Amino acid sequence: MSITSRLPALDDATASPEQRRVLDAILGGPRGNLDGPFLAWIHSPALADHAQRLGAFCRYGTRLELRLTELAILFTASWWQSQAEWQIHEPIAREAGVSASLIEALREGLTEDQEPDCERDDEALVVRLGRSLYTTRRVSEALYAEAVEALGEPAVVELVGVFGYYALVAMTLNVFEVRRGDGPLPFPEPPTPG
């Protein structure tokens, strides 16, 4: 599936040695492709290098089940209305076991008081944590204690890292207008600021 961006494409003829080194690391790692923010980040090889290592951990190395990681990613994609982030992760989330009804509720956008239909308690917890982080920029003592009880403190630290990393991804994708394929977009495009 094709990926587009407002940045110029990078190829072997135009890539610097540092860009080639980072490209080789990304392509040789667990991702194996330049989907998503890497189309932008490779224009700053040092950022790409650090971000790809953090991203590999957030996606493949945490204590969280893939289902919960992907749910946190979709929550973030929905919050930021990040087209490519959603396009890339929605099928992965579905395959990892996130229900179609929860995916659709996130895509449509949750109101502040709306509780989506979560099939599992840990999914509802991830949604509540995401909502609290993004709406209040804090997590209450009660929600924190619930998360630590359910997931363990190290996993809560990693979950916050997933939310933060994928917010960076979403911002990058939005600014550089990265899109996957030419089909319909998951979110309406907002008017471009003047």
PDB file of C-alpha atoms in Angstrom:
ATOM      1  CA  MET A   1       0.000   0.000   0.000  1.00  0.00           C
ATOM      2  CA  SER A   2       1.417   3.395  -0.943  1.00  0.00           C
ATOM      3  CA  ILE A   3       2.342   6.058   1.594  1.00  0.00           C
ATOM      4  CA  THR A   4       2.288   9.748   0.714  1.00  0.00           C
ATOM      5  CA  SER A   5       3.726  12.765   2.500  1.00  0.00           C
ATOM      6  CA  ARG A   6       4.229  16.465   1.886  1.00  0.00           C
ATOM      7  CA  LEU A   7       7.987  15.916   2.298  1.00  0.00           C
ATOM      8  CA  PRO A   8      10.151  14.957  -0.685  1.00  0.00           C
ATOM      9  CA  ALA A   9      10.778  11.242  -1.067  1.00  0.00           C
ATOM     10  CA  LEU A  10      14.188   9.975  -0.060  1.00  0.00           C
ATOM     11  CA  ASP A  11      16.019   7.553  -2.329  1.00  0.00           C
ATOM     12  CA  ASP A  12      19.484   6.008  -2.518  1.00  0.00           C
ATOM     13  CA  ALA A  13      20.754   8.796  -4.765  1.00  0.00           C
ATOM     14  CA  THR A  14      19.741  11.569  -2.332  1.00  0.00           C
ATOM     15  CA  ALA A  15      20.218   9.855   1.054  1.00  0.00           C
ATOM     16  CA  SER A  16      23.221  10.885   3.131  1.00  0.00           C
ATOM     17  CA  PRO A  17      25.396   8.177   4.691  1.00  0.00           C
ATOM     18  CA  GLU A  18      23.776   8.896   8.078  1.00  0.00           C
ATOM     19  CA  GLN A  19      20.291   8.589   6.570  1.00  0.00           C
ATOM     20  CA  ARG A  20      21.294   5.295   4.918  1.00  0.00           C
ATOM     21  CA  ARG A  21      22.585   3.953   8.256  1.00  0.00           C
ATOM     22  CA  VAL A  22      19.296   4.793   9.985  1.00  0.00           C
ATOM     23  CA  LEU A  23      17.247   3.468   7.051  1.00  0.00           C
ATOM     24  CA  ASP A  24      19.134   0.169   7.259  1.00  0.00           C
ATOM     25  CA  ALA A  25      18.457  -0.023  11.025  1.00  0.00           C
ATOM     26  CA  ILE A  26      14.734   0.637  10.537  1.00  0.00           C
ATOM     27  CA  LEU A  27      14.349  -1.739   7.599  1.00  0.00           C
ATOM     28  CA  GLY A  28      16.371  -4.445   9.359  1.00  0.00           C
ATOM     29  CA  GLY A  29      14.407  -4.174  12.626  1.00  0.00           C
ATOM     30  CA  PRO A  30      11.038  -5.612  13.640  1.00  0.00           C
ATOM     31  CA  ARG A  31       9.126  -3.030  11.545  1.00  0.00           C
ATOM     32  CA  GLY A  32      10.827  -3.812   8.249  1.00  0.00           C
ATOM     33  CA  ASN A  33       9.288  -0.754   6.527  1.00  0.00           C
ATOM     34  CA  LEU A  34       9.182   3.032   6.526  1.00  0.00           C
ATOM     35  CA  ASP A  35       5.453   3.326   7.191  1.00  0.00           C
ATOM     36  CA  GLY A  36       4.252   6.261   9.168  1.00  0.00           C
ATOM     37  CA  PRO A  37       6.436   8.926  10.756  1.00  0.00           C
ATOM     38  CA  PHE A  38       9.710   7.556   9.463  1.00  0.00           C
ATOM     39  CA  LEU A  39       9.034   9.189   6.103  1.00  0.00           C
ATOM     40  CA  ALA A  40       9.371  12.502   7.960  1.00  0.00           C
ATOM     41  CA  TRP A  41      11.874  11.618  10.667  1.00  0.00           C
ATOM     42  CA  ILE A  42      14.456  10.289   8.206  1.00  0.00           C
ATOM     43  CA  HIS A  43      14.986  13.907   7.138  1.00  0.00           C
ATOM     44  CA  SER A  44      16.571  14.272  10.605  1.00  0.00           C
ATOM     45  CA  PRO A  45      18.572  11.044  10.962  1.00  0.00           C
ATOM     46  CA  ALA A  46      19.401  11.594  14.651  1.00  0.00           C
ATOM     47  CA  LEU A  47      15.711  12.053  15.522  1.00  0.00           C
ATOM     48  CA  ALA A  48      14.787   9.047  13.374  1.00  0.00           C
ATOM     49  CA  ASP A  49      17.422   6.896  15.056  1.00  0.00           C
ATOM     50  CA  HIS A  50      16.309   7.707  18.602  1.00  0.00           C
ATOM     51  CA  ALA A  51      12.598   7.638  17.785  1.00  0.00           C
ATOM     52  CA  GLN A  52      12.743   4.308  15.977  1.00  0.00           C
ATOM     53  CA  ARG A  53      14.435   2.660  18.978  1.00  0.00           C
ATOM     54  CA  LEU A  54      11.873   4.098  21.403  1.00  0.00           C
ATOM     55  CA  GLY A  55       9.059   3.133  19.037  1.00  0.00           C
ATOM     56  CA  ALA A  56      10.326  -0.429  18.704  1.00  0.00           C
ATOM     57  CA  PHE A  57      10.250  -0.743  22.490  1.00  0.00           C
ATOM     58  CA  CYS A  58       6.805   0.868  22.843  1.00  0.00           C
ATOM     59  CA  ARG A  59       5.335  -1.376  20.187  1.00  0.00           C
ATOM     60  CA  TYR A  60       7.176  -4.665  20.720  1.00  0.00           C
ATOM     61  CA  GLY A  61       8.937  -4.618  24.085  1.00  0.00           C
ATOM     62  CA  THR A  62       6.544  -3.564  26.846  1.00  0.00           C
ATOM     63  CA  ARG A  63       4.863  -5.794  29.401  1.00  0.00           C
ATOM     64  CA  LEU A  64       1.486  -4.909  27.902  1.00  0.00           C
ATOM     65  CA  GLU A  65      -0.488  -7.326  25.770  1.00  0.00           C
ATOM     66  CA  LEU A  66      -0.453  -6.273  22.118  1.00  0.00           C
ATOM     67  CA  ARG A  67      -4.241  -5.754  22.377  1.00  0.00           C
ATOM     68  CA  LEU A  68      -3.757  -3.057  25.046  1.00  0.00           C
ATOM     69  CA  THR A  69      -0.851  -1.405  23.244  1.00  0.00           C
ATOM     70  CA  GLU A  70      -2.885  -1.189  20.046  1.00  0.00           C
ATOM     71  CA  LEU A  71      -5.890   0.136  21.954  1.00  0.00           C
ATOM     72  CA  ALA A  72      -3.725   2.922  23.415  1.00  0.00           C
ATOM     73  CA  ILE A  73      -2.431   3.673  19.904  1.00  0.00           C
ATOM     74  CA  LEU A  74      -5.947   3.848  18.453  1.00  0.00           C
ATOM     75  CA  PHE A  75      -7.095   6.039  21.341  1.00  0.00           C
ATOM     76  CA  THR A  76      -4.214   8.394  20.532  1.00  0.00           C
ATOM     77  CA  ALA A  77      -4.904   8.286  16.784  1.00  0.00           C
ATOM     78  CA  SER A  78      -8.529   9.156  17.455  1.00  0.00           C
ATOM     79  CA  TRP A  79      -7.649  11.986  19.835  1.00  0.00           C
ATOM     80  CA  TRP A  80      -5.240  13.531  17.310  1.00  0.00           C
ATOM     81  CA  GLN A  81      -7.410  12.585  14.297  1.00  0.00           C
ATOM     82  CA  SER A  82      -4.253  11.067  12.804  1.00  0.00           C
ATOM     83  CA  GLN A  83      -5.233   9.510   9.492  1.00  0.00           C
ATOM     84  CA  ALA A  84      -2.144   7.368   8.843  1.00  0.00           C
ATOM     85  CA  GLU A  85      -1.752   6.294  12.473  1.00  0.00           C
ATOM     86  CA  TRP A  86      -5.316   4.988  12.366  1.00  0.00           C
ATOM     87  CA  GLN A  87      -4.911   3.473   8.891  1.00  0.00           C
ATOM     88  CA  ILE A  88      -1.801   1.566   9.989  1.00  0.00           C
ATOM     89  CA  HIS A  89      -2.948   0.429  13.444  1.00  0.00           C
ATOM     90  CA  GLU A  90      -6.675  -0.244  13.056  1.00  0.00           C
ATOM     91  CA  PRO A  91      -6.166  -3.619  11.324  1.00  0.00           C
ATOM     92  CA  ILE A  92      -3.437  -4.560  13.812  1.00  0.00           C
ATOM     93  CA  ALA A  93      -5.728  -3.707  16.753  1.00  0.00           C
ATOM     94  CA  ARG A  94      -8.557  -5.717  15.232  1.00  0.00           C
ATOM     95  CA  GLU A  95      -6.266  -8.725  14.724  1.00  0.00           C
ATOM     96  CA  ALA A  96      -4.932  -8.345  18.291  1.00  0.00           C
ATOM     97  CA  GLY A  97      -8.463  -8.701  19.681  1.00  0.00           C
ATOM     98  CA  VAL A  98      -9.837  -5.187  20.095  1.00  0.00           C
ATOM     99  CA  SER A  99     -13.548  -5.473  19.305  1.00  0.00           C
ATOM    100  CA  ALA A 100     -15.072  -3.896  16.211  1.00  0.00           C
ATOM    101  CA  SER A 101     -17.542  -1.940  18.372  1.00  0.00           C
ATOM    102  CA  LEU A 102     -14.764  -0.408  20.491  1.00  0.00           C
ATOM    103  CA  ILE A 103     -12.730   0.436  17.394  1.00  0.00           C
ATOM    104  CA  GLU A 104     -15.738   2.148  15.822  1.00  0.00           C
ATOM    105  CA  ALA A 105     -16.524   4.056  19.033  1.00  0.00           C
ATOM    106  CA  LEU A 106     -12.965   5.396  19.081  1.00  0.00           C
ATOM    107  CA  ARG A 107     -13.064   6.305  15.387  1.00  0.00           C
ATOM    108  CA  GLU A 108     -16.324   8.209  15.871  1.00  0.00           C
ATOM    109  CA  GLY A 109     -14.802  10.009  18.862  1.00  0.00           C
ATOM    110  CA  LEU A 110     -15.760   9.698  22.492  1.00  0.00           C
ATOM    111  CA  THR A 111     -17.479  12.521  24.280  1.00  0.00           C
ATOM    112  CA  GLU A 112     -16.164  13.408  27.728  1.00  0.00           C
ATOM    113  CA  ASP A 113     -18.809  11.375  29.535  1.00  0.00           C
ATOM    114  CA  GLN A 114     -19.227   8.541  27.016  1.00  0.00           C
ATOM    115  CA  GLU A 115     -18.081   5.133  28.130  1.00  0.00           C
ATOM    116  CA  PRO A 116     -17.381   2.868  25.154  1.00  0.00           C
ATOM    117  CA  ASP A 117     -18.462  -0.753  25.087  1.00  0.00           C
ATOM    118  CA  CYS A 118     -15.306  -2.463  26.342  1.00  0.00           C
ATOM    119  CA  GLU A 119     -15.410  -6.238  26.479  1.00  0.00           C
ATOM    120  CA  ARG A 120     -12.691  -6.392  29.122  1.00  0.00           C
ATOM    121  CA  ASP A 121     -11.924  -4.404  32.254  1.00  0.00           C
ATOM    122  CA  ASP A 122      -8.315  -3.770  31.203  1.00  0.00           C
ATOM    123  CA  GLU A 123      -9.554  -2.165  27.965  1.00  0.00           C
ATOM    124  CA  ALA A 124     -11.873   0.168  29.899  1.00  0.00           C
ATOM    125  CA  LEU A 125      -8.915   1.054  32.121  1.00  0.00           C
ATOM    126  CA  VAL A 126      -6.719   1.955  29.125  1.00  0.00           C
ATOM    127  CA  VAL A 127      -9.515   4.133  27.708  1.00  0.00           C
ATOM    128  CA  ARG A 128     -10.006   5.901  31.068  1.00  0.00           C
ATOM    129  CA  LEU A 129      -6.252   6.489  31.410  1.00  0.00           C
ATOM    130  CA  GLY A 130      -6.031   7.860  27.882  1.00  0.00           C
ATOM    131  CA  ARG A 131      -9.009  10.132  28.406  1.00  0.00           C
ATOM    132  CA  SER A 132      -7.612  11.436  31.691  1.00  0.00           C
ATOM    133  CA  LEU A 133      -4.166  12.063  30.215  1.00  0.00           C
ATOM    134  CA  TYR A 134      -5.475  13.870  27.170  1.00  0.00           C
ATOM    135  CA  THR A 135      -8.320  15.855  28.759  1.00  0.00           C
ATOM    136  CA  THR A 136      -6.868  16.813  32.157  1.00  0.00           C
ATOM    137  CA  ARG A 137      -3.155  16.126  31.562  1.00  0.00           C
ATOM    138  CA  ARG A 138      -3.190  14.280  34.901  1.00  0.00           C
ATOM    139  CA  VAL A 139      -4.326  10.962  36.407  1.00  0.00           C
ATOM    140  CA  SER A 140      -6.200  10.922  39.713  1.00  0.00           C
ATOM    141  CA  GLU A 141      -4.882   8.993  42.689  1.00  0.00           C
ATOM    142  CA  ALA A 142      -7.804   6.540  42.437  1.00  0.00           C
ATOM    143  CA  LEU A 143      -7.273   5.864  38.715  1.00  0.00           C
ATOM    144  CA  TYR A 144      -3.532   5.508  39.240  1.00  0.00           C
ATOM    145  CA  ALA A 145      -4.056   3.006  42.061  1.00  0.00           C
ATOM    146  CA  GLU A 146      -6.519   1.047  39.923  1.00  0.00           C
ATOM    147  CA  ALA A 147      -4.055   0.928  37.039  1.00  0.00           C
ATOM    148  CA  VAL A 148      -1.174  -0.224  39.255  1.00  0.00           C
ATOM    149  CA  GLU A 149      -3.395  -2.896  40.824  1.00  0.00           C
ATOM    150  CA  ALA A 150      -4.518  -4.181  37.424  1.00  0.00           C
ATOM    151  CA  LEU A 151      -1.322  -3.861  35.390  1.00  0.00           C
ATOM    152  CA  GLY A 152       1.564  -3.375  37.792  1.00  0.00           C
ATOM    153  CA  GLU A 153       3.614  -0.222  38.161  1.00  0.00           C
ATOM    154  CA  PRO A 154       6.200  -0.999  35.437  1.00  0.00           C
ATOM    155  CA  ALA A 155       3.420  -1.648  32.898  1.00  0.00           C
ATOM    156  CA  VAL A 156       1.714   1.634  33.842  1.00  0.00           C
ATOM    157  CA  VAL A 157       4.993   3.469  33.219  1.00  0.00           C
ATOM    158  CA  GLU A 158       5.255   1.743  29.842  1.00  0.00           C
ATOM    159  CA  LEU A 159       1.621   2.489  28.970  1.00  0.00           C
ATOM    160  CA  VAL A 160       2.212   6.190  29.591  1.00  0.00           C
ATOM    161  CA  GLY A 161       5.249   5.853  27.316  1.00  0.00           C
ATOM    162  CA  VAL A 162       3.052   4.321  24.601  1.00  0.00           C
ATOM    163  CA  PHE A 163       0.571   7.201  24.853  1.00  0.00           C
ATOM    164  CA  GLY A 164       3.403   9.744  24.712  1.00  0.00           C
ATOM    165  CA  TYR A 165       5.321   8.141  21.875  1.00  0.00           C
ATOM    166  CA  TYR A 166       2.228   7.729  19.701  1.00  0.00           C
ATOM    167  CA  ALA A 167       1.219  11.353  20.381  1.00  0.00           C
ATOM    168  CA  LEU A 168       4.599  12.297  18.861  1.00  0.00           C
ATOM    169  CA  VAL A 169       3.836   9.964  15.954  1.00  0.00           C
ATOM    170  CA  ALA A 170       0.386  11.485  15.461  1.00  0.00           C
ATOM    171  CA  MET A 171       1.728  15.051  15.482  1.00  0.00           C
ATOM    172  CA  THR A 172       4.405  14.099  12.953  1.00  0.00           C
ATOM    173  CA  LEU A 173       1.902  12.388  10.667  1.00  0.00           C
ATOM    174  CA  ASN A 174      -0.505  15.315  10.859  1.00  0.00           C
ATOM    175  CA  VAL A 175       2.070  18.037  10.182  1.00  0.00           C
ATOM    176  CA  PHE A 176       3.652  16.215   7.244  1.00  0.00           C
ATOM    177  CA  GLU A 177       0.300  14.966   5.910  1.00  0.00           C
ATOM    178  CA  VAL A 178       1.327  11.325   5.794  1.00  0.00           C
ATOM    179  CA  ARG A 179      -1.415   9.129   4.336  1.00  0.00           C
ATOM    180  CA  ARG A 180      -1.645   5.451   3.550  1.00  0.00           C
ATOM    181  CA  GLY A 181      -3.291   4.457   0.286  1.00  0.00           C
ATOM    182  CA  ASP A 182      -5.852   6.438  -1.627  1.00  0.00           C
ATOM    183  CA  GLY A 183      -9.082   5.155  -0.065  1.00  0.00           C
ATOM    184  CA  PRO A 184     -11.429   7.023   2.254  1.00  0.00           C
ATOM    185  CA  LEU A 185      -9.897   8.637   5.328  1.00  0.00           C
ATOM    186  CA  PRO A 186     -11.012   7.482   8.786  1.00  0.00           C
ATOM    187  CA  PHE A 187     -11.550  11.041  10.055  1.00  0.00           C
ATOM    188  CA  PRO A 188     -12.900  14.169   8.395  1.00  0.00           C
ATOM    189  CA  GLU A 189     -10.103  16.552   7.500  1.00  0.00           C
ATOM    190  CA  PRO A 190     -10.314  19.790   9.477  1.00  0.00           C
ATOM    191  CA  PRO A 191      -9.961  23.053   7.596  1.00  0.00           C
ATOM    192  CA  THR A 192      -6.344  24.046   7.103  1.00  0.00           C
ATOM    193  CA  PRO A 193      -5.369  26.921   9.388  1.00  0.00           C
ATOM    194  CA  GLY A 194      -4.585  30.196   7.593  1.00  0.00           C
TER     195      GLY A 194
END
